[in-house]
Amino acid sequence: MSSPPPSEGPFVAVNDACTTYGTGPDAVRALAHVDLQVPRGRFVSVIGPSGCGKSTLLRLIAGLEAPDAGDVRICGRTTAEARAAKVLGFVPQVPALLPWLDVLGNVRVLEKVNRAAGRQRTQRGLASDPVALLTRLGLGDVLTRRPGQLSGGMQQRTALARAFALAPDVLLMDEPFSALDEFTRESAQLQLLDVWQELRTTVVFVTHSIAEAVLLSDTVVVMAAAPGRVAGVVDVGLDRPRHHGLLDSAAMHEHEHRVRALLETAWDPVSGTPTGTPLRTPGAAGREVA
Ligand SMILES: Nc1ncnc2c1ncn2[C@@H]1O[C@H](COP(=O)(O)OP(=O)(O)O)[C@@H](O)[C@H]1O
Ligand SMILES: [Mg+2]
């Protein structure tokens, strides 16, 4: 870690956060009294049906929005302080690469910007070597390609490399693999795990795939909608490093079952979620929600 937290306690702490969009009868309670604690070096996923406030929660942690009530702390700092210190990395659903730069250039560009801004960071291992990082993410042969010449999976892995190359203390990811087909997605998940296993960045990862949440995470936070809230938490006690063979193991299925059961417990048609909207759609692997 480049900068030790000024205080003890969780690395990411969301305390009793509330966010409401709009007013009057059209008001949407996106988050109602949400608590989330992420210890340093943990991989935590947030899962829940569409509209339950996952992206809102991530934007609060990123400091892109302030909660109406409650508090967010990153390494003991306010989100404004954390943003100023550039301890946060963000990987959005759409990779947003610079089209005129090649893969390597896209990963190096923020490094140059930060150096120009006088930011001092002690990067470790992989994070200090963009070529090694891209190679570990399966992009060693496409370093000189532009984004327009890449598949969706390659683009998203380039965005991951760019985020890891900044060696953030906290990496926030909002459904980064949701647009990928199932096979591409599984390999991207395993490459992400491979890099994370070495760097051990603190991660908050939003997904709507139960299998993805269990495979990647130490902890899965299950949310419910209307109002957006935490329905429960599942600790994933699967050994690391995790591998492809886990996907069909009994232990994996047992954890998936626990997450699904919590999602179904949280399912309350009376609460405002449209009747008939399934928590689980067939999806490519039959493990998707919303
Ligand atoms: N800027 C906004 N203005 C109004 N409503 C919003 C805004 N952002 C999100 N919402 C609403 O808040 C709820 C939570 O949204 P979001 O956090 O995007 O959910 P998720 O990421 O879980 O799908 C949804 O009902 C959404 O329509
Ligand atoms: Mg979202």
PDB file of C-alpha atoms and ligand atoms in Angstrom:
ATOM      1  CA  MET A   1       0.000   0.000   0.000  1.00  0.00           C
ATOM      2  CA  SER A   2       1.289   3.416  -0.849  1.00  0.00           C
ATOM      3  CA  SER A   3      -0.256   5.263   2.062  1.00  0.00           C
ATOM      4  CA  PRO A   4      -1.110   3.741   5.418  1.00  0.00           C
ATOM      5  CA  PRO A   5      -4.534   4.592   6.790  1.00  0.00           C
ATOM      6  CA  PRO A   6      -4.424   7.371   9.353  1.00  0.00           C
ATOM      7  CA  SER A   7      -6.720   5.414  11.640  1.00  0.00           C
ATOM      8  CA  GLU A   8      -7.563   1.838  12.517  1.00  0.00           C
ATOM      9  CA  GLY A   9     -10.806   0.272  11.350  1.00  0.00           C
ATOM     10  CA  PRO A  10     -12.233  -0.877   8.035  1.00  0.00           C
ATOM     11  CA  PHE A  11     -10.483   0.292   4.893  1.00  0.00           C
ATOM     12  CA  VAL A  12     -13.785   1.243   3.288  1.00  0.00           C
ATOM     13  CA  ALA A  13     -16.625   2.159   5.623  1.00  0.00           C
ATOM     14  CA  VAL A  14     -20.120   3.177   4.565  1.00  0.00           C
ATOM     15  CA  ASN A  15     -22.098   4.133   7.635  1.00  0.00           C
ATOM     16  CA  ASP A  16     -25.882   4.404   7.571  1.00  0.00           C
ATOM     17  CA  ALA A  17     -25.881   5.916   4.075  1.00  0.00           C
ATOM     18  CA  CYS A  18     -29.143   7.173   2.583  1.00  0.00           C
ATOM     19  CA  THR A  19     -29.678   8.489  -0.928  1.00  0.00           C
ATOM     20  CA  THR A  20     -33.018   9.561  -2.385  1.00  0.00           C
ATOM     21  CA  TYR A  21     -33.394  10.779  -5.962  1.00  0.00           C
ATOM     22  CA  GLY A  22     -36.180  13.229  -6.701  1.00  0.00           C
ATOM     23  CA  THR A  23     -38.921  14.458  -4.405  1.00  0.00           C
ATOM     24  CA  GLY A  24     -42.590  13.866  -3.702  1.00  0.00           C
ATOM     25  CA  PRO A  25     -44.426  10.840  -5.046  1.00  0.00           C
ATOM     26  CA  ASP A  26     -41.729  10.230  -7.681  1.00  0.00           C
ATOM     27  CA  ALA A  27     -38.902  10.061  -5.141  1.00  0.00           C
ATOM     28  CA  VAL A  28     -36.722   6.932  -5.402  1.00  0.00           C
ATOM     29  CA  ARG A  29     -35.050   5.689  -2.234  1.00  0.00           C
ATOM     30  CA  ALA A  30     -31.919   4.334  -3.930  1.00  0.00           C
ATOM     31  CA  LEU A  31     -30.192   3.594  -0.616  1.00  0.00           C
ATOM     32  CA  ALA A  32     -31.789   3.365   2.818  1.00  0.00           C
ATOM     33  CA  HIS A  33     -29.492   3.055   5.843  1.00  0.00           C
ATOM     34  CA  VAL A  34     -26.777   1.084   4.087  1.00  0.00           C
ATOM     35  CA  ASP A  35     -23.751  -0.094   6.060  1.00  0.00           C
ATOM     36  CA  LEU A  36     -20.716  -1.668   4.431  1.00  0.00           C
ATOM     37  CA  GLN A  37     -17.335  -2.403   5.964  1.00  0.00           C
ATOM     38  CA  VAL A  38     -14.474  -3.655   3.823  1.00  0.00           C
ATOM     39  CA  PRO A  39     -11.227  -4.626   5.558  1.00  0.00           C
ATOM     40  CA  ARG A  40      -7.918  -3.890   3.843  1.00  0.00           C
ATOM     41  CA  GLY A  41      -6.961  -6.364   1.118  1.00  0.00           C
ATOM     42  CA  ARG A  42     -10.387  -7.989   0.851  1.00  0.00           C
ATOM     43  CA  PHE A  43     -12.325  -8.654  -2.308  1.00  0.00           C
ATOM     44  CA  VAL A  44     -15.970  -7.801  -1.630  1.00  0.00           C
ATOM     45  CA  SER A  45     -18.767  -8.151  -4.175  1.00  0.00           C
ATOM     46  CA  VAL A  46     -22.110  -6.387  -4.085  1.00  0.00           C
ATOM     47  CA  ILE A  47     -24.940  -8.240  -5.800  1.00  0.00           C
ATOM     48  CA  GLY A  48     -28.638  -7.551  -6.161  1.00  0.00           C
ATOM     49  CA  PRO A  49     -31.412  -7.005  -8.661  1.00  0.00           C
ATOM     50  CA  SER A  50     -31.420  -4.132 -11.110  1.00  0.00           C
ATOM     51  CA  GLY A  51     -32.220  -0.832  -9.459  1.00  0.00           C
ATOM     52  CA  CYS A  52     -31.308  -1.916  -5.902  1.00  0.00           C
ATOM     53  CA  GLY A  53     -28.680   0.815  -5.620  1.00  0.00           C
ATOM     54  CA  LYS A  54     -25.419  -1.010  -6.435  1.00  0.00           C
ATOM     55  CA  SER A  55     -24.078   1.708  -8.730  1.00  0.00           C
ATOM     56  CA  THR A  56     -25.284   4.412  -6.352  1.00  0.00           C
ATOM     57  CA  LEU A  57     -23.360   2.744  -3.531  1.00  0.00           C
ATOM     58  CA  LEU A  58     -20.224   2.581  -5.681  1.00  0.00           C
ATOM     59  CA  ARG A  59     -20.583   6.256  -6.644  1.00  0.00           C
ATOM     60  CA  LEU A  60     -20.833   7.179  -2.952  1.00  0.00           C
ATOM     61  CA  ILE A  61     -17.643   5.245  -2.193  1.00  0.00           C
ATOM     62  CA  ALA A  62     -15.925   6.852  -5.201  1.00  0.00           C
ATOM     63  CA  GLY A  63     -16.948  10.291  -3.916  1.00  0.00           C
ATOM     64  CA  LEU A  64     -18.818  11.005  -7.163  1.00  0.00           C
ATOM     65  CA  GLU A  65     -21.951  11.658  -5.106  1.00  0.00           C
ATOM     66  CA  ALA A  66     -22.487  12.500  -1.433  1.00  0.00           C
ATOM     67  CA  PRO A  67     -25.139  10.619   0.568  1.00  0.00           C
ATOM     68  CA  ASP A  68     -28.156  12.599   1.847  1.00  0.00           C
ATOM     69  CA  ALA A  69     -27.401  11.172   5.268  1.00  0.00           C
ATOM     70  CA  GLY A  70     -24.687   8.954   6.680  1.00  0.00           C
ATOM     71  CA  ASP A  71     -21.003   8.888   6.031  1.00  0.00           C
ATOM     72  CA  VAL A  72     -18.364   7.259   3.800  1.00  0.00           C
ATOM     73  CA  ARG A  73     -14.723   6.855   4.847  1.00  0.00           C
ATOM     74  CA  ILE A  74     -11.840   5.539   2.787  1.00  0.00           C
ATOM     75  CA  CYS A  75      -8.796   4.553   4.820  1.00  0.00           C
ATOM     76  CA  GLY A  76     -10.112   6.863   7.554  1.00  0.00           C
ATOM     77  CA  ARG A  77     -10.364   9.800   5.137  1.00  0.00           C
ATOM     78  CA  THR A  78     -13.352  11.543   3.646  1.00  0.00           C
ATOM     79  CA  THR A  79     -14.041  10.632   0.019  1.00  0.00           C
ATOM     80  CA  ALA A  80     -12.886  14.124  -1.040  1.00  0.00           C
ATOM     81  CA  GLU A  81      -9.553  13.556   0.705  1.00  0.00           C
ATOM     82  CA  ALA A  82      -9.295  10.066  -0.794  1.00  0.00           C
ATOM     83  CA  ARG A  83      -9.979  11.440  -4.270  1.00  0.00           C
ATOM     84  CA  ALA A  84      -7.396  14.174  -3.817  1.00  0.00           C
ATOM     85  CA  ALA A  85      -4.840  11.574  -2.702  1.00  0.00           C
ATOM     86  CA  LYS A  86      -5.826   9.421  -5.694  1.00  0.00           C
ATOM     87  CA  VAL A  87      -6.183   6.295  -3.599  1.00  0.00           C
ATOM     88  CA  LEU A  88      -9.311   5.238  -5.516  1.00  0.00           C
ATOM     89  CA  GLY A  89      -9.464   3.393  -8.809  1.00  0.00           C
ATOM     90  CA  PHE A  90     -12.676   2.925 -10.780  1.00  0.00           C
ATOM     91  CA  VAL A  91     -13.472   0.462 -13.572  1.00  0.00           C
ATOM     92  CA  PRO A  92     -16.845   1.296 -15.131  1.00  0.00           C
ATOM     93  CA  GLN A  93     -19.113  -1.013 -17.103  1.00  0.00           C
ATOM     94  CA  VAL A  94     -17.924   0.578 -20.369  1.00  0.00           C
ATOM     95  CA  PRO A  95     -14.122   0.635 -20.544  1.00  0.00           C
ATOM     96  CA  ALA A  96     -13.725   4.237 -21.860  1.00  0.00           C
ATOM     97  CA  LEU A  97     -10.296   3.780 -23.435  1.00  0.00           C
ATOM     98  CA  LEU A  98      -8.630   6.553 -25.402  1.00  0.00           C
ATOM     99  CA  PRO A  99      -9.159   5.523 -29.065  1.00  0.00           C
ATOM    100  CA  TRP A 100      -6.014   7.204 -30.400  1.00  0.00           C
ATOM    101  CA  LEU A 101      -3.659   5.366 -28.021  1.00  0.00           C
ATOM    102  CA  ASP A 102      -2.651   1.725 -28.251  1.00  0.00           C
ATOM    103  CA  VAL A 103      -3.165  -0.767 -25.421  1.00  0.00           C
ATOM    104  CA  LEU A 104       0.145   0.017 -23.725  1.00  0.00           C
ATOM    105  CA  GLY A 105      -0.388   3.749 -24.192  1.00  0.00           C
ATOM    106  CA  ASN A 106      -3.797   3.537 -22.530  1.00  0.00           C
ATOM    107  CA  VAL A 107      -2.279   1.845 -19.486  1.00  0.00           C
ATOM    108  CA  ARG A 108       0.632   4.297 -19.280  1.00  0.00           C
ATOM    109  CA  VAL A 109      -1.327   7.489 -19.839  1.00  0.00           C
ATOM    110  CA  LEU A 110      -2.586   7.938 -16.283  1.00  0.00           C
ATOM    111  CA  GLU A 111       0.816   7.036 -14.903  1.00  0.00           C
ATOM    112  CA  LYS A 112       2.240   9.964 -16.909  1.00  0.00           C
ATOM    113  CA  VAL A 113      -0.552  12.288 -15.792  1.00  0.00           C
ATOM    114  CA  ASN A 114       0.066  11.431 -12.162  1.00  0.00           C
ATOM    115  CA  ARG A 115       3.812  11.833 -12.463  1.00  0.00           C
ATOM    116  CA  ALA A 116       3.260  15.238 -14.075  1.00  0.00           C
ATOM    117  CA  ALA A 117       1.022  16.128 -11.110  1.00  0.00           C
ATOM    118  CA  GLY A 118       3.883  15.249  -8.760  1.00  0.00           C
ATOM    119  CA  ARG A 119       2.133  12.289  -7.240  1.00  0.00           C
ATOM    120  CA  GLN A 120       4.553  10.030  -5.381  1.00  0.00           C
ATOM    121  CA  ARG A 121       3.679   6.364  -5.211  1.00  0.00           C
ATOM    122  CA  THR A 122       5.649   3.315  -4.327  1.00  0.00           C
ATOM    123  CA  GLN A 123       4.333   0.758  -6.742  1.00  0.00           C
ATOM    124  CA  ARG A 124       4.981  -2.856  -6.163  1.00  0.00           C
ATOM    125  CA  GLY A 125       5.711  -5.748  -8.510  1.00  0.00           C
ATOM    126  CA  LEU A 126       3.176  -6.087 -11.260  1.00  0.00           C
ATOM    127  CA  ALA A 127       1.649  -2.644 -10.765  1.00  0.00           C
ATOM    128  CA  SER A 128       4.965  -1.002 -11.660  1.00  0.00           C
ATOM    129  CA  ASP A 129       5.354  -2.939 -14.914  1.00  0.00           C
ATOM    130  CA  PRO A 130       2.548  -2.261 -17.435  1.00  0.00           C
ATOM    131  CA  VAL A 131       3.874  -4.803 -19.949  1.00  0.00           C
ATOM    132  CA  ALA A 132       3.987  -7.580 -17.331  1.00  0.00           C
ATOM    133  CA  LEU A 133       0.552  -6.572 -16.086  1.00  0.00           C
ATOM    134  CA  LEU A 134      -0.954  -6.634 -19.581  1.00  0.00           C
ATOM    135  CA  THR A 135       0.733  -9.960 -20.291  1.00  0.00           C
ATOM    136  CA  ARG A 136      -0.771 -11.488 -17.138  1.00  0.00           C
ATOM    137  CA  LEU A 137      -4.149 -10.268 -18.331  1.00  0.00           C
ATOM    138  CA  GLY A 138      -3.645 -12.097 -21.637  1.00  0.00           C
ATOM    139  CA  LEU A 139      -2.855  -8.969 -23.682  1.00  0.00           C
ATOM    140  CA  GLY A 140       0.869  -9.473 -24.304  1.00  0.00           C
ATOM    141  CA  ASP A 141       0.313  -9.954 -28.036  1.00  0.00           C
ATOM    142  CA  VAL A 142      -1.855  -6.870 -28.577  1.00  0.00           C
ATOM    143  CA  LEU A 143       0.169  -4.135 -26.851  1.00  0.00           C
ATOM    144  CA  THR A 144       0.322  -2.020 -30.009  1.00  0.00           C
ATOM    145  CA  ARG A 145      -3.325  -2.402 -31.036  1.00  0.00           C
ATOM    146  CA  ARG A 146      -5.770   0.460 -30.691  1.00  0.00           C
ATOM    147  CA  PRO A 147      -9.048  -0.038 -28.790  1.00  0.00           C
ATOM    148  CA  GLY A 148     -11.013  -0.211 -32.070  1.00  0.00           C
ATOM    149  CA  GLN A 149      -8.993  -3.305 -33.000  1.00  0.00           C
ATOM    150  CA  LEU A 150      -9.799  -5.160 -29.761  1.00  0.00           C
ATOM    151  CA  SER A 151     -12.645  -7.440 -28.730  1.00  0.00           C
ATOM    152  CA  GLY A 152     -14.887  -6.316 -25.866  1.00  0.00           C
ATOM    153  CA  GLY A 153     -13.081  -8.670 -23.484  1.00  0.00           C
ATOM    154  CA  MET A 154      -9.683  -7.261 -24.470  1.00  0.00           C
ATOM    155  CA  GLN A 155     -10.930  -3.700 -24.024  1.00  0.00           C
ATOM    156  CA  GLN A 156     -12.246  -4.455 -20.563  1.00  0.00           C
ATOM    157  CA  ARG A 157      -8.992  -6.194 -19.557  1.00  0.00           C
ATOM    158  CA  THR A 158      -7.070  -3.149 -20.798  1.00  0.00           C
ATOM    159  CA  ALA A 159      -9.251  -1.019 -18.515  1.00  0.00           C
ATOM    160  CA  LEU A 160      -8.457  -3.394 -15.640  1.00  0.00           C
ATOM    161  CA  ALA A 161      -4.728  -3.125 -16.346  1.00  0.00           C
ATOM    162  CA  ARG A 162      -5.003   0.679 -16.408  1.00  0.00           C
ATOM    163  CA  ALA A 163      -6.733   0.654 -13.020  1.00  0.00           C
ATOM    164  CA  PHE A 164      -4.231  -1.741 -11.424  1.00  0.00           C
ATOM    165  CA  ALA A 165      -1.267   0.161 -12.913  1.00  0.00           C
ATOM    166  CA  LEU A 166      -2.192   3.144 -10.753  1.00  0.00           C
ATOM    167  CA  ALA A 167      -1.805   0.910  -7.681  1.00  0.00           C
ATOM    168  CA  PRO A 168      -4.952   2.304  -6.036  1.00  0.00           C
ATOM    169  CA  ASP A 169      -5.541   1.499  -2.396  1.00  0.00           C
ATOM    170  CA  VAL A 170      -9.175   0.755  -3.231  1.00  0.00           C
ATOM    171  CA  LEU A 171     -10.405  -0.470  -6.598  1.00  0.00           C
ATOM    172  CA  LEU A 172     -14.106  -0.061  -7.405  1.00  0.00           C
ATOM    173  CA  MET A 173     -15.552  -2.050 -10.302  1.00  0.00           C
ATOM    174  CA  ASP A 174     -19.092  -1.675 -11.623  1.00  0.00           C
ATOM    175  CA  GLU A 175     -20.129  -4.809 -13.536  1.00  0.00           C
ATOM    176  CA  PRO A 176     -16.958  -4.743 -15.649  1.00  0.00           C
ATOM    177  CA  PHE A 177     -17.663  -8.102 -17.295  1.00  0.00           C
ATOM    178  CA  SER A 178     -21.421  -7.871 -17.756  1.00  0.00           C
ATOM    179  CA  ALA A 179     -21.257  -7.229 -21.505  1.00  0.00           C
ATOM    180  CA  LEU A 180     -18.979 -10.209 -22.191  1.00  0.00           C
ATOM    181  CA  ASP A 181     -20.062 -13.617 -23.398  1.00  0.00           C
ATOM    182  CA  GLU A 182     -19.812 -16.387 -20.815  1.00  0.00           C
ATOM    183  CA  PHE A 183     -16.509 -17.945 -21.972  1.00  0.00           C
ATOM    184  CA  THR A 184     -14.753 -14.606 -22.369  1.00  0.00           C
ATOM    185  CA  ARG A 185     -16.111 -13.618 -19.001  1.00  0.00           C
ATOM    186  CA  GLU A 186     -14.800 -16.698 -17.200  1.00  0.00           C
ATOM    187  CA  SER A 187     -11.294 -16.206 -18.540  1.00  0.00           C
ATOM    188  CA  ALA A 188     -11.390 -12.492 -17.664  1.00  0.00           C
ATOM    189  CA  GLN A 189     -12.496 -13.405 -14.121  1.00  0.00           C
ATOM    190  CA  LEU A 190      -9.597 -15.826 -13.703  1.00  0.00           C
ATOM    191  CA  GLN A 191      -7.079 -13.322 -15.082  1.00  0.00           C
ATOM    192  CA  LEU A 192      -8.431 -10.682 -12.711  1.00  0.00           C
ATOM    193  CA  LEU A 193      -8.043 -13.157  -9.831  1.00  0.00           C
ATOM    194  CA  ASP A 194      -4.488 -13.963 -10.892  1.00  0.00           C
ATOM    195  CA  VAL A 195      -3.466 -10.295 -10.783  1.00  0.00           C
ATOM    196  CA  TRP A 196      -5.445  -9.584  -7.611  1.00  0.00           C
ATOM    197  CA  GLN A 197      -3.849 -12.581  -5.876  1.00  0.00           C
ATOM    198  CA  GLU A 198      -0.472 -10.889  -6.283  1.00  0.00           C
ATOM    199  CA  LEU A 199      -1.460  -7.266  -5.614  1.00  0.00           C
ATOM    200  CA  ARG A 200      -4.170  -7.860  -2.969  1.00  0.00           C
ATOM    201  CA  THR A 201      -5.821  -4.532  -3.665  1.00  0.00           C
ATOM    202  CA  THR A 202      -8.932  -3.806  -1.592  1.00  0.00           C
ATOM    203  CA  VAL A 203     -11.803  -4.307  -4.054  1.00  0.00           C
ATOM    204  CA  VAL A 204     -15.511  -3.500  -4.118  1.00  0.00           C
ATOM    205  CA  PHE A 205     -16.939  -5.284  -7.167  1.00  0.00           C
ATOM    206  CA  VAL A 206     -20.532  -4.848  -8.353  1.00  0.00           C
ATOM    207  CA  THR A 207     -22.073  -7.715 -10.275  1.00  0.00           C
ATOM    208  CA  HIS A 208     -25.412  -9.296 -11.014  1.00  0.00           C
ATOM    209  CA  SER A 209     -23.925 -12.762 -11.465  1.00  0.00           C
ATOM    210  CA  ILE A 210     -24.051 -15.074  -8.459  1.00  0.00           C
ATOM    211  CA  ALA A 211     -21.301 -17.334  -9.832  1.00  0.00           C
ATOM    212  CA  GLU A 212     -19.027 -14.364 -10.501  1.00  0.00           C
ATOM    213  CA  ALA A 213     -19.579 -12.943  -7.016  1.00  0.00           C
ATOM    214  CA  VAL A 214     -18.758 -16.257  -5.318  1.00  0.00           C
ATOM    215  CA  LEU A 215     -15.778 -17.129  -7.523  1.00  0.00           C
ATOM    216  CA  LEU A 216     -14.059 -13.785  -6.993  1.00  0.00           C
ATOM    217  CA  SER A 217     -14.943 -12.723  -3.484  1.00  0.00           C
ATOM    218  CA  ASP A 218     -14.057 -13.110   0.151  1.00  0.00           C
ATOM    219  CA  THR A 219     -17.449 -11.662   1.017  1.00  0.00           C
ATOM    220  CA  VAL A 220     -20.654 -11.228  -0.985  1.00  0.00           C
ATOM    221  CA  VAL A 221     -22.985  -8.428   0.109  1.00  0.00           C
ATOM    222  CA  VAL A 222     -26.543  -9.099  -1.064  1.00  0.00           C
ATOM    223  CA  MET A 223     -28.763  -6.097  -1.675  1.00  0.00           C
ATOM    224  CA  ALA A 224     -32.525  -5.782  -2.039  1.00  0.00           C
ATOM    225  CA  ALA A 225     -34.468  -3.094  -3.889  1.00  0.00           C
ATOM    226  CA  ALA A 226     -37.085  -0.482  -3.077  1.00  0.00           C
ATOM    227  CA  PRO A 227     -35.619   0.819  -0.922  1.00  0.00           C
ATOM    228  CA  GLY A 228     -32.039  -0.188  -1.725  1.00  0.00           C
ATOM    229  CA  ARG A 229     -30.658  -1.935   1.333  1.00  0.00           C
ATOM    230  CA  VAL A 230     -28.328  -4.702   2.474  1.00  0.00           C
ATOM    231  CA  ALA A 231     -30.280  -7.950   2.763  1.00  0.00           C
ATOM    232  CA  GLY A 232     -27.420 -10.042   4.086  1.00  0.00           C
ATOM    233  CA  VAL A 233     -23.791 -11.004   3.802  1.00  0.00           C
ATOM    234  CA  VAL A 234     -22.218 -14.319   2.750  1.00  0.00           C
ATOM    235  CA  ASP A 235     -18.603 -15.055   3.655  1.00  0.00           C
ATOM    236  CA  VAL A 236     -16.974 -17.176   0.971  1.00  0.00           C
ATOM    237  CA  GLY A 237     -14.668 -19.640   2.664  1.00  0.00           C
ATOM    238  CA  LEU A 238     -13.188 -21.112  -0.533  1.00  0.00           C
ATOM    239  CA  ASP A 239      -9.413 -21.526  -0.591  1.00  0.00           C
ATOM    240  CA  ARG A 240      -7.263 -19.193  -2.648  1.00  0.00           C
ATOM    241  CA  PRO A 241      -5.864 -19.095  -5.204  1.00  0.00           C
ATOM    242  CA  ARG A 242      -9.106 -19.966  -6.927  1.00  0.00           C
ATOM    243  CA  HIS A 243      -9.167 -21.830 -10.217  1.00  0.00           C
ATOM    244  CA  HIS A 244     -11.494 -22.776 -13.010  1.00  0.00           C
ATOM    245  CA  GLY A 245     -12.227 -26.224 -11.556  1.00  0.00           C
ATOM    246  CA  LEU A 246     -14.035 -24.571  -8.658  1.00  0.00           C
ATOM    247  CA  LEU A 247     -16.860 -23.478 -10.934  1.00  0.00           C
ATOM    248  CA  ASP A 248     -18.480 -26.896 -10.861  1.00  0.00           C
ATOM    249  CA  SER A 249     -17.512 -27.896  -7.337  1.00  0.00           C
ATOM    250  CA  ALA A 250     -19.976 -28.705  -4.572  1.00  0.00           C
ATOM    251  CA  ALA A 251     -18.420 -26.006  -2.361  1.00  0.00           C
ATOM    252  CA  MET A 252     -18.981 -23.389  -5.048  1.00  0.00           C
ATOM    253  CA  HIS A 253     -22.600 -24.470  -5.529  1.00  0.00           C
ATOM    254  CA  GLU A 254     -23.209 -24.377  -1.800  1.00  0.00           C
ATOM    255  CA  HIS A 255     -22.040 -20.767  -1.610  1.00  0.00           C
ATOM    256  CA  GLU A 256     -24.088 -19.868  -4.677  1.00  0.00           C
ATOM    257  CA  HIS A 257     -27.103 -21.408  -3.017  1.00  0.00           C
ATOM    258  CA  ARG A 258     -26.606 -19.271   0.098  1.00  0.00           C
ATOM    259  CA  VAL A 259     -26.387 -16.104  -1.992  1.00  0.00           C
ATOM    260  CA  ARG A 260     -29.463 -17.086  -4.006  1.00  0.00           C
ATOM    261  CA  ALA A 261     -31.419 -17.868  -0.854  1.00  0.00           C
ATOM    262  CA  LEU A 262     -30.645 -14.406   0.522  1.00  0.00           C
ATOM    263  CA  LEU A 263     -31.697 -12.810  -2.762  1.00  0.00           C
ATOM    264  CA  GLU A 264     -34.956 -14.718  -2.655  1.00  0.00           C
ATOM    265  CA  THR A 265     -35.546 -13.788   0.983  1.00  0.00           C
ATOM    266  CA  ALA A 266     -35.090 -10.165   0.021  1.00  0.00           C
ATOM    267  CA  TRP A 267     -37.546 -10.542  -2.824  1.00  0.00           C
ATOM    268  CA  ASP A 268     -40.681  -8.718  -1.824  1.00  0.00           C
ATOM    269  CA  PRO A 269     -43.146  -7.864  -4.586  1.00  0.00           C
ATOM    270  CA  VAL A 270     -45.114  -5.686  -2.148  1.00  0.00           C
ATOM    271  CA  SER A 271     -42.096  -3.465  -1.589  1.00  0.00           C
ATOM    272  CA  GLY A 272     -42.280  -1.998  -5.055  1.00  0.00           C
ATOM    273  CA  THR A 273     -40.148  -4.265  -7.223  1.00  0.00           C
ATOM    274  CA  PRO A 274     -42.237  -4.968 -10.321  1.00  0.00           C
ATOM    275  CA  THR A 275     -44.239  -8.177  -9.954  1.00  0.00           C
ATOM    276  CA  GLY A 276     -43.083 -10.804 -12.384  1.00  0.00           C
ATOM    277  CA  THR A 277     -39.516  -9.525 -12.619  1.00  0.00           C
ATOM    278  CA  PRO A 278     -37.441 -12.636 -11.945  1.00  0.00           C
ATOM    279  CA  LEU A 279     -34.560 -12.541  -9.519  1.00  0.00           C
ATOM    280  CA  ARG A 280     -32.895 -15.120 -11.684  1.00  0.00           C
ATOM    281  CA  THR A 281     -33.111 -15.111 -15.427  1.00  0.00           C
ATOM    282  CA  PRO A 282     -31.792 -18.003 -17.504  1.00  0.00           C
ATOM    283  CA  GLY A 283     -28.674 -16.024 -18.573  1.00  0.00           C
ATOM    284  CA  ALA A 284     -25.777 -17.809 -20.186  1.00  0.00           C
ATOM    285  CA  ALA A 285     -25.040 -19.848 -17.069  1.00  0.00           C
ATOM    286  CA  GLY A 286     -28.438 -19.707 -15.403  1.00  0.00           C
ATOM    287  CA  ARG A 287     -26.964 -17.827 -12.488  1.00  0.00           C
ATOM    288  CA  GLU A 288     -27.853 -14.241 -13.274  1.00  0.00           C
ATOM    289  CA  VAL A 289     -30.090 -11.951 -11.297  1.00  0.00           C
ATOM    290  CA  ALA A 290     -32.283  -9.213 -12.681  1.00  0.00           C
TER     291      ALA A 290
HETATM  292  N1  LIG B   1     -29.306  10.208 -11.080  1.00  0.00           N
HETATM  293  C1  LIG B   1     -30.441   9.575 -10.791  1.00  0.00           C
HETATM  294  N2  LIG B   1     -31.640  10.229 -10.805  1.00  0.00           N
HETATM  295  C2  LIG B   1     -32.788   9.619 -10.494  1.00  0.00           C
HETATM  296  N3  LIG B   1     -32.865   8.313 -10.150  1.00  0.00           N
HETATM  297  C3  LIG B   1     -31.737   7.606 -10.134  1.00  0.00           C
HETATM  298  C4  LIG B   1     -30.468   8.193 -10.449  1.00  0.00           C
HETATM  299  N4  LIG B   1     -29.505   7.246 -10.339  1.00  0.00           N
HETATM  300  C5  LIG B   1     -30.153   6.127  -9.963  1.00  0.00           C
HETATM  301  N5  LIG B   1     -31.472   6.333  -9.846  1.00  0.00           N
HETATM  302  C6  LIG B   1     -32.483   5.345  -9.399  1.00  0.00           C
HETATM  303  O1  LIG B   1     -32.026   4.831  -8.173  1.00  0.00           O
HETATM  304  C7  LIG B   1     -32.252   3.424  -8.111  1.00  0.00           C
HETATM  305  C8  LIG B   1     -30.907   2.727  -7.931  1.00  0.00           C
HETATM  306  O2  LIG B   1     -30.154   2.872  -9.119  1.00  0.00           O
HETATM  307  P1  LIG B   1     -28.735   2.189  -9.334  1.00  0.00           P
HETATM  308  O3  LIG B   1     -27.846   2.550  -8.206  1.00  0.00           O
HETATM  309  O4  LIG B   1     -28.279   2.535 -10.700  1.00  0.00           O
HETATM  310  O5  LIG B   1     -29.109   0.631  -9.241  1.00  0.00           O
HETATM  311  P2  LIG B   1     -28.304  -0.653  -9.743  1.00  0.00           P
HETATM  312  O6  LIG B   1     -26.905  -0.251 -10.063  1.00  0.00           O
HETATM  313  O7  LIG B   1     -28.401  -1.628  -8.612  1.00  0.00           O
HETATM  314  O8  LIG B   1     -29.049  -1.171 -10.950  1.00  0.00           O
HETATM  315  C9  LIG B   1     -32.971   3.051  -9.397  1.00  0.00           C
HETATM  316  O9  LIG B   1     -34.357   3.060  -9.142  1.00  0.00           O
HETATM  317  C10 LIG B   1     -32.577   4.156 -10.348  1.00  0.00           C
HETATM  318  O10 LIG B   1     -33.562   4.333 -11.324  1.00  0.00           O
HETATM  319 MG    MG B   2     -25.764  -0.368 -11.832  1.00  0.00          MG
END
